[in-house]
Short mmCIF file of C-alpha atoms and ligand atoms in Angstrom, two decimals:
data_model
loop_
_atom_site.label_atom_id
_atom_site.label_comp_id
_atom_site.label_asym_id
_atom_site.label_seq_id
_atom_site.Cartn_x
_atom_site.Cartn_y
_atom_site.Cartn_z
CA UNK A 1 99.33 80.42 108.15
CA UNK A 2 99.26 78.38 104.53
CA UNK A 3 102.57 78.12 102.76
CA UNK A 4 103.17 78.28 99.09
CA UNK A 5 106.10 77.51 96.96
CA UNK A 6 106.47 79.32 93.45
CA UNK A 7 110.05 80.67 91.74
CA UNK A 8 109.59 84.43 90.92
CA UNK A 9 111.90 83.44 88.15
CA UNK A 10 109.40 80.76 86.63
CA UNK A 11 108.88 81.59 83.01
CA UNK A 12 105.20 79.93 83.51
CA UNK A 13 104.41 82.62 86.55
CA UNK A 14 105.89 85.75 84.61
CA UNK A 15 103.88 84.68 81.48
CA UNK A 16 100.69 84.82 83.48
CA UNK A 17 100.87 85.02 87.03
CA UNK A 18 96.88 85.59 87.42
CA UNK A 19 96.21 81.70 87.82
CA UNK A 20 98.77 81.39 90.64
CA UNK A 21 97.16 84.54 92.44
CA UNK A 22 93.65 82.44 92.21
CA UNK A 23 95.24 79.67 93.59
CA UNK A 24 96.58 81.65 96.55
CA UNK A 25 93.68 83.77 97.36
CA UNK A 26 91.49 81.65 98.81
CA UNK A 27 94.32 80.31 101.26
CA UNK A 28 93.74 82.85 103.68
CA UNK A 29 94.31 86.88 104.28
CA UNK A 30 97.82 86.19 104.25
CA UNK A 31 99.85 83.41 102.82
CA UNK A 32 103.29 82.52 103.43
CA UNK A 33 105.63 82.68 99.95
CA UNK A 34 108.41 80.60 100.74
CA UNK A 35 110.58 81.66 98.07
CA UNK A 36 110.47 85.26 99.15
CA UNK A 37 110.54 84.02 102.78
CA UNK A 38 107.62 86.26 103.86
CA UNK A 39 103.74 86.58 103.92
CA UNK A 40 101.95 87.99 101.11
CA UNK A 41 98.56 89.23 100.65
CA UNK A 42 96.33 88.63 97.45
CA UNK A 43 93.10 90.14 98.18
CA UNK A 44 91.95 93.95 97.17
CA UNK A 45 90.86 94.34 100.95
CA UNK A 46 93.90 93.27 102.86
CA UNK A 47 96.49 94.89 99.78
CA UNK A 48 94.37 97.83 100.30
CA UNK A 49 94.71 97.88 104.06
CA UNK A 50 98.27 97.39 104.50
CA UNK A 51 98.96 100.05 101.81
CA UNK A 52 97.03 102.58 104.22
CA UNK A 53 98.23 101.10 107.45
CA UNK A 54 100.64 103.49 108.91
CA UNK A 55 101.98 100.89 111.53
CA UNK A 56 103.59 99.63 108.24
CA UNK A 57 106.50 101.46 105.95
CA UNK A 58 108.55 101.51 103.25
CA UNK A 59 111.69 102.21 105.04
CA UNK A 60 113.46 99.41 107.15
CA UNK A 61 113.59 100.06 110.44
CA UNK A 62 116.60 98.00 110.81
CA UNK A 63 118.50 98.50 107.54
CA UNK A 64 120.93 96.04 106.63
CA UNK A 65 124.79 97.08 106.19
CA UNK A 66 125.05 98.13 102.28
CA UNK A 67 128.06 96.28 100.51
CA UNK A 68 130.56 98.32 99.19
CA UNK A 69 129.99 97.47 95.42
CA UNK A 70 126.61 99.06 95.99
CA UNK A 71 126.96 102.34 97.97
CA UNK A 72 126.78 104.42 94.70
CA UNK A 73 123.43 103.18 94.15
CA UNK A 74 122.20 103.57 97.85
CA UNK A 75 123.73 106.86 98.09
CA UNK A 76 121.09 107.97 95.35
CA UNK A 77 118.16 105.82 97.03
CA UNK A 78 118.79 107.44 100.15
CA UNK A 79 117.22 110.48 99.24
CA UNK A 80 113.92 109.10 97.51
CA UNK A 81 110.95 109.83 98.90
CA UNK A 82 109.69 106.45 97.52
CA UNK A 83 112.20 105.01 100.31
CA UNK A 84 111.31 107.19 102.91
CA UNK A 85 108.49 107.88 105.87
CA UNK A 86 107.64 110.82 107.23
CA UNK A 87 108.70 113.79 108.38
CA UNK A 88 111.25 113.39 105.50
CA UNK A 89 108.58 112.01 102.92
CA UNK A 90 106.46 114.24 103.79
CA UNK A 91 108.44 117.46 102.89
CA UNK A 92 110.22 115.67 99.84
CA UNK A 93 106.68 114.98 98.63
CA UNK A 94 105.14 118.35 99.56
CA UNK A 95 107.94 119.94 97.42
CA UNK A 96 107.39 117.94 94.52
CA UNK A 97 103.71 118.17 94.12
CA UNK A 98 104.00 121.87 94.58
CA UNK A 99 106.10 121.77 91.03
CA UNK A 100 104.22 119.04 89.39
CA UNK A 101 101.00 120.45 89.50
CA UNK A 102 97.94 119.00 87.92
CA UNK A 103 97.39 122.12 85.78
CA UNK A 104 100.74 121.59 84.22
CA UNK A 105 99.61 117.82 83.62
CA UNK A 106 96.43 119.02 81.95
CA UNK A 107 98.57 121.33 79.54
CA UNK A 108 100.63 118.37 78.40
CA UNK A 109 97.35 116.77 76.63
CA UNK A 110 98.06 118.61 73.12
CA UNK A 111 102.06 117.61 73.48
CA UNK A 112 101.07 113.88 74.10
CA UNK A 113 98.80 113.92 71.42
CA UNK A 114 101.11 115.81 68.95
CA UNK A 115 104.02 113.33 70.07
CA UNK A 116 102.21 110.19 69.46
CA UNK A 117 101.03 111.43 65.88
CA UNK A 118 104.86 112.15 65.26
CA UNK A 119 105.54 108.33 66.34
CA UNK A 120 103.03 106.73 64.40
CA UNK A 121 104.25 109.09 61.16
CA UNK A 122 107.62 107.47 61.50
CA UNK A 123 106.03 103.60 61.77
CA UNK A 124 107.72 101.48 58.97
CA UNK A 125 105.65 99.47 56.72
CA UNK A 126 107.03 96.12 57.53
CA UNK A 127 106.40 94.48 61.04
CA UNK A 128 108.03 96.18 63.64
CA UNK A 129 108.52 96.70 67.50
CA UNK A 130 105.48 98.83 68.90
CA UNK A 131 107.31 98.82 72.54
CA UNK A 132 110.52 100.46 71.06
CA UNK A 133 108.90 102.67 68.50
CA UNK A 134 106.02 103.79 70.42
CA UNK A 135 105.51 102.76 73.68
CA UNK A 136 108.97 103.28 75.22
CA UNK A 137 109.97 106.71 73.45
CA UNK A 138 106.55 108.73 74.12
CA UNK A 139 106.48 108.49 77.88
CA UNK A 140 110.54 108.96 77.91
CA UNK A 141 110.46 111.97 75.76
CA UNK A 142 107.29 113.47 77.55
CA UNK A 143 109.13 113.04 81.19
CA UNK A 144 112.29 114.27 79.85
CA UNK A 145 110.39 117.82 78.41
CA UNK A 146 108.69 118.06 81.66
CA UNK A 147 111.76 118.08 83.36
CA UNK A 148 113.79 120.08 80.99
CA UNK A 149 116.08 117.76 80.25
CA UNK A 150 117.31 117.57 76.81
CA UNK A 151 115.44 114.94 74.39
CA UNK A 152 118.52 114.04 72.90
CA UNK A 153 119.73 112.41 76.36
CA UNK A 154 116.60 109.80 76.20
CA UNK A 155 118.62 106.97 75.34
CA UNK A 156 121.14 107.81 78.23
CA UNK A 157 118.02 108.01 80.51
CA UNK A 158 116.62 104.89 78.99
CA UNK A 159 119.68 102.86 79.66
CA UNK A 160 120.34 104.48 83.03
CA UNK A 161 117.03 103.54 84.25
CA UNK A 162 117.04 100.22 82.86
CA UNK A 163 120.05 99.33 84.85
CA UNK A 164 119.11 101.21 88.16
CA UNK A 165 115.65 99.23 88.26
CA UNK A 166 117.30 95.79 87.93
CA UNK A 167 118.08 96.34 91.40
CA UNK A 168 114.81 95.12 92.31
CA UNK A 169 114.35 92.08 90.41
CA UNK A 170 114.40 88.70 92.04
CA UNK A 171 117.18 87.53 89.49
CA UNK A 172 119.72 90.12 90.07
CA UNK A 173 123.41 89.11 89.42
CA UNK A 174 126.56 90.85 90.88
CA UNK A 175 127.09 92.02 87.19
CA UNK A 176 123.55 93.86 87.69
CA UNK A 177 124.58 95.40 91.04
CA UNK A 178 127.83 96.64 89.49
CA UNK A 179 126.00 97.87 86.76
CA UNK A 180 123.16 99.73 88.48
CA UNK A 181 126.06 101.32 90.60
CA UNK A 182 127.62 102.65 87.77
CA UNK A 183 124.35 103.85 86.20
CA UNK A 184 123.59 105.82 89.49
CA UNK A 185 126.88 107.42 89.73
CA UNK A 186 126.55 108.53 85.55
CA UNK A 187 123.04 109.72 86.00
CA UNK A 188 124.13 111.88 89.48
CA UNK A 189 126.97 113.14 87.51
CA UNK A 190 124.98 114.57 84.47
CA UNK A 191 122.07 115.74 86.71
CA UNK A 192 124.61 117.78 88.60
CA UNK A 193 125.82 119.51 86.11
CA UNK A 194 122.42 120.10 84.59
CA UNK A 195 121.09 121.39 87.76
CA UNK A 196 123.94 123.81 88.05
CA UNK A 197 123.25 125.24 84.68
CA UNK A 198 119.65 125.71 85.30
CA UNK A 199 120.47 127.32 88.98
CA UNK A 200 122.66 129.96 86.93
CA UNK A 201 120.02 130.41 84.01
CA UNK A 202 116.43 129.26 84.97
CA UNK A 203 113.88 128.13 82.68
CA UNK A 204 110.03 127.23 82.14
CA UNK A 205 110.59 123.73 83.57
CA UNK A 206 110.32 121.26 86.37
CA UNK A 207 113.95 121.29 87.34
CA UNK A 208 113.97 124.75 87.80
CA UNK A 209 110.46 124.64 89.69
CA UNK A 210 112.03 122.22 92.21
CA UNK A 211 115.09 124.56 92.60
CA UNK A 212 112.72 127.26 93.44
CA UNK A 213 109.87 125.04 95.52
CA UNK A 214 110.02 126.01 99.05
CA UNK A 215 108.18 124.89 101.87
CA UNK A 216 108.38 126.52 105.45
CA UNK A 217 111.65 128.18 104.13
CA UNK A 218 112.72 124.40 103.44
CA UNK A 219 114.15 123.96 99.81
CA UNK A 220 115.55 120.51 98.10
CA UNK A 221 119.07 120.19 98.88
CA UNK A 222 121.32 119.22 95.53
CA UNK A 223 121.58 115.92 96.61
CA UNK A 224 117.97 115.75 96.98
CA UNK A 225 117.12 117.48 94.07
CA UNK A 226 119.39 115.04 91.79
CA UNK A 227 117.52 111.96 93.65
CA UNK A 228 113.76 113.51 92.85
CA UNK A 229 114.99 113.90 88.98
CA UNK A 230 116.01 110.26 89.00
CA UNK A 231 112.97 109.02 90.46
CA UNK A 232 110.76 110.99 88.31
CA UNK A 233 112.61 109.88 85.35
CA UNK A 234 112.94 106.48 86.11
CA UNK A 235 109.43 105.80 87.34
CA UNK A 236 108.32 108.30 84.95
CA UNK A 237 108.54 106.06 82.30
CA UNK A 238 109.11 102.66 83.21
CA UNK A 239 105.68 101.42 84.32
CA UNK A 240 103.93 103.62 81.75
CA UNK A 241 105.85 101.94 79.02
CA UNK A 242 104.84 98.55 80.10
CA UNK A 243 101.13 99.64 80.81
CA UNK A 244 101.32 100.94 77.36
CA UNK A 245 102.85 97.73 76.12
CA UNK A 246 100.20 95.22 77.86
CA UNK A 247 97.46 97.37 77.38
CA UNK A 248 97.68 97.68 73.61
CA UNK A 249 98.47 93.55 73.37
CA UNK A 250 95.13 93.18 74.89
CA UNK A 251 93.44 95.49 72.74
CA UNK A 252 94.84 93.26 70.02
CA UNK A 253 94.08 90.03 71.54
CA UNK A 254 90.52 90.86 72.61
CA UNK A 255 89.49 92.92 69.56
CA UNK A 256 88.49 95.59 71.90
CA UNK A 257 88.75 99.48 70.96
CA UNK A 258 89.29 102.73 72.77
CA UNK A 259 85.52 104.13 72.57
CA UNK A 260 85.91 105.82 76.00
CA UNK A 261 89.68 106.13 76.28
CA UNK A 262 89.64 107.09 79.67
CA UNK A 263 88.01 103.84 80.84
CA UNK A 264 89.99 102.01 78.68
CA UNK A 265 93.07 102.99 80.22
CA UNK A 266 91.48 102.45 83.83
CA UNK A 267 90.59 98.72 82.72
CA UNK A 268 94.30 98.30 81.01
CA UNK A 269 95.88 99.53 84.46
CA UNK A 270 93.63 96.96 86.31
CA UNK A 271 93.39 94.05 84.12
CA UNK A 272 97.20 93.56 83.17
CA UNK A 273 99.53 96.24 85.66
CA UNK A 274 103.41 96.57 85.05
CA UNK A 275 104.24 96.44 88.58
CA UNK A 276 103.06 93.08 91.11
CA UNK A 277 104.56 93.55 93.97
CA UNK A 278 105.58 96.19 96.44
CA UNK A 279 106.60 95.49 99.98
CA UNK A 280 106.21 96.88 103.58
CA UNK A 281 108.18 96.67 106.96
CA UNK A 282 106.30 96.77 110.29
CA UNK A 283 107.19 99.72 112.20
CA UNK A 284 106.58 98.07 115.34
CA UNK A 285 105.52 94.51 116.78
CA UNK A 286 101.56 94.11 115.78
CA UNK A 287 99.24 91.57 114.93
CA UNK A 288 97.10 92.01 111.86
CA UNK A 289 95.19 89.47 109.71
CA UNK A 290 95.78 86.96 112.47
CA UNK A 291 99.63 87.05 111.92
CA UNK A 292 102.28 88.66 114.49
CA UNK A 293 104.83 90.56 112.97
CA UNK A 294 107.85 91.78 114.81
CA UNK A 295 109.28 95.05 113.95
CA UNK A 296 111.56 94.98 111.02
CA UNK A 297 109.35 92.02 109.28
CA UNK A 298 108.05 92.31 105.56
CA UNK A 299 104.82 91.96 103.83
CA UNK A 300 104.41 91.40 100.12
CA UNK A 301 101.65 93.60 98.83
CA UNK A 302 100.44 91.78 95.32
CA UNK A 303 98.71 94.65 93.29
CA UNK A 304 97.75 92.55 90.38
CA UNK A 305 96.28 89.83 92.41
CA UNK A 306 94.05 92.49 94.38
CA UNK A 307 92.84 93.76 90.82
CA UNK A 308 91.62 90.37 90.21
CA UNK A 309 90.13 89.57 93.28
CA UNK A 310 86.52 88.23 92.61
CA UNK A 311 85.03 89.80 95.46
CA UNK A 312 85.46 92.85 94.11
CA UNK A 313 85.54 92.80 90.30
CA UNK A 314 82.90 90.95 88.07
CA UNK A 315 84.48 88.17 85.85
CA UNK A 316 88.20 89.81 86.60
CA UNK A 317 89.79 87.88 84.30
CA UNK A 318 87.89 89.30 81.42
CA UNK A 319 89.21 92.61 79.67
CA UNK A 320 85.89 94.69 79.89
CA UNK A 321 86.69 98.53 79.34
CA UNK A 322 82.75 99.28 79.73
CA UNK A 323 83.06 98.24 83.67
CA UNK A 324 82.16 100.43 86.47
CA UNK A 325 84.83 99.48 88.74
CA UNK A 326 86.16 100.53 92.47
CA UNK A 327 89.54 101.72 92.42
CA UNK A 328 92.09 99.29 91.40
CA UNK A 329 95.67 99.09 93.30
CA UNK A 330 98.15 99.51 90.63
CA UNK A 331 98.95 103.18 91.78
CA UNK A 332 99.26 101.86 95.22
CA UNK A 333 97.20 103.97 98.01
CA UNK A 334 97.85 105.85 101.11
CA UNK A 335 101.04 107.93 101.99
CA UNK A 336 103.14 106.90 98.65
CA UNK A 337 100.29 106.52 96.24
CA UNK A 338 101.79 107.43 92.90
CA UNK A 339 102.64 111.08 92.43
CA UNK A 340 102.79 110.24 88.61
CA UNK A 341 98.98 108.69 88.28
CA UNK A 342 97.75 111.73 86.72
CA UNK A 343 100.60 111.96 84.09
CA UNK A 344 100.25 108.23 82.97
CA UNK A 345 96.97 108.05 83.02
CA UNK A 346 96.69 110.74 80.35
CA UNK A 347 99.38 109.43 78.52
CA UNK A 348 97.88 105.97 78.24
CA UNK A 349 94.76 107.35 77.39
CA UNK A 350 95.89 109.65 74.52
CA UNK A 351 98.29 107.21 73.18
CA UNK A 352 95.80 104.07 72.88
CA UNK A 353 93.08 106.18 71.34
CA UNK A 354 95.48 108.15 68.89
CA UNK A 355 97.04 104.76 68.12
CA UNK A 356 93.76 103.01 67.18
CA UNK A 357 92.39 105.90 65.47
CA UNK A 358 95.47 106.06 63.05
CA UNK A 359 95.91 102.43 62.89
CA UNK A 360 92.74 100.66 62.99
CA UNK A 361 94.30 97.61 60.87
CA UNK A 362 96.72 97.01 63.61
CA UNK A 363 97.48 93.23 64.23
CA UNK A 364 100.05 90.96 66.23
CA UNK A 365 102.90 90.07 63.87
CA UNK A 366 104.07 87.35 66.17
CA UNK A 367 103.21 85.98 69.75
CA UNK A 368 104.26 88.69 72.54
CA UNK A 369 106.17 87.09 75.38
CA UNK A 370 106.39 88.89 78.84
CA UNK A 371 109.99 89.31 79.96
CA UNK A 372 110.61 86.60 82.79
CA UNK A 373 110.62 89.03 85.47
CA UNK A 374 108.36 89.33 88.61
CA UNK A 375 108.39 92.67 90.17
CA UNK A 376 108.18 94.56 86.50
CA UNK A 377 105.31 92.70 84.34
CA UNK A 378 105.97 93.56 80.92
CA UNK A 379 106.65 92.39 77.23
CA UNK A 380 110.03 91.76 75.67
CA UNK A 381 108.81 93.19 72.44
CA UNK A 382 105.51 93.55 70.56
CA UNK A 383 105.70 92.95 66.98
CA UNK A 384 102.91 94.28 64.78
CA UNK A 385 102.12 95.18 61.48
CA UNK A 386 99.47 97.74 59.88
C1 LIG B 1 101.28 103.35 84.53
C2 LIG B 1 102.48 104.14 84.98
C3 LIG B 1 102.72 103.82 86.60
C4 LIG B 1 102.46 103.30 87.48
C5 LIG B 1 101.52 101.54 87.49
C6 LIG B 1 102.91 103.36 88.97
C7 LIG B 1 103.13 102.85 89.80
C8 LIG B 1 103.31 103.43 91.16
C9 LIG B 1 103.05 102.55 92.37
C10 LIG B 1 102.54 101.37 92.72
C11 LIG B 1 103.49 103.73 93.25
C12 LIG B 1 104.04 103.27 95.00
C13 LIG B 1 104.64 102.33 95.31
C14 LIG B 1 104.33 102.10 96.66
O1 LIG B 1 103.76 102.14 97.61
O2 LIG B 1 105.28 101.35 97.49
C15 LIG B 1 104.14 104.68 93.08
C16 LIG B 1 104.65 106.06 93.35
C17 LIG B 1 105.50 106.71 92.76
N1 LIG B 1 105.45 106.94 91.34
FE1 LIG B 1 104.42 105.86 89.91
N2 LIG B 1 103.66 104.83 88.76
C18 LIG B 1 103.36 105.26 87.19
C19 LIG B 1 103.66 106.25 86.54
C20 LIG B 1 104.44 107.16 87.14
C21 LIG B 1 104.77 108.70 86.43
C22 LIG B 1 104.59 108.84 85.27
C23 LIG B 1 105.65 109.19 87.53
C24 LIG B 1 106.29 110.83 87.42
C25 LIG B 1 105.92 111.14 86.79
C26 LIG B 1 105.65 108.39 88.71
C27 LIG B 1 106.15 108.77 90.11
C28 LIG B 1 106.00 107.69 91.29
C29 LIG B 1 106.45 108.61 92.34
C30 LIG B 1 107.35 109.99 92.37
C31 LIG B 1 106.22 107.59 93.44
C32 LIG B 1 106.55 108.08 94.97
C33 LIG B 1 105.34 108.34 96.00
C34 LIG B 1 105.75 108.54 97.28
O3 LIG B 1 106.78 107.83 97.71
O4 LIG B 1 105.09 109.24 97.81
N3 LIG B 1 104.61 107.08 88.51
N4 LIG B 1 104.02 104.49 91.41
#
């Protein structure tokens, strides 16, 4: 297997990771990424196959000991469907899908549209950051409303979520680990009292439906309920914020506009996705794509690279909202395929179409810059003027 060396904390990589992907894709179906000390896949075929391969899973078969200062964070993660495999995953995902119906998501359309208008009405006349004024507010308010958490809590949700997701970053420090543990404690404490209140006084919201959801006589325990709410709140906005930011930036740079908002949203997701790498553990000793994996060994699946594979997409580095394309990998595939994909698609498609209808003269006020983070690919800010 060919080896490559590339620091995930490198500014150049994080500003534009696609040339690196183009460099490693021809090197083989799997390439050893030295800095992560594991094989990675950069082609659409291999990424898609490994996401669906049940001999690989998200749950580490040999979990490492958890340092004391990270215990609070991992106590929450222990009940997360995203970190589990069947049968627990099947049960938790089934219960969530019962409450998170596509009909309820569709009904949110008018609400997303009204909120987009409300946020645009509040845009200042001077240059401003579209990320904080629009891209961040929209998904966090919608997911808070959907769950039934007060909108006034949005700043706390953002703060807790930002602290918790730093655990997935290559550059995380001890201070980040302490902050993530504290955020997990505060988040869980807040939700515990909130869930108790909902148990006593049910309402028409997702938390109430999750409390009531039952499959084969099984319900979510309180700890599972709390983790599921945290997962939905965190996953429910973090990636959407950055998809929206990356997409609006691309529209402004290319001059392309959302004539067909659904296709536009899909191309945003393919062209510059917010999440670039997920990993899987071999659940048994196996040989795939010419490499022998020992049980417990990890493989990196590069979603952004798969989306730019020239074997699958014509002119992959061109932003072309008109393209008819095979499915991209931005929402994953297989067992862990994103539960929130219908909501994210709806939010993106409505938000960009209302934004460009209302602000046809929107332009960049300063060159946008991506955060120096590999796992989460999003802008630090998006300064625009009208
Ligand atoms: C553009 C926005 C989004 C992107 C790009 C995205 C991407 C992803 C990806 C790639 C996965 C699979 C990870 C893996 O296979 O290891 C995933 C899982 C998940 N996502 Fe999303 N997501 C987005 C929005 C949302 C939203 C809005 C929600 C909830 C409201 C959500 C909830 C979840 C959950 C609960 C899972 C875990 C599913 C499971 O383990 O079975 N996501 N997402």
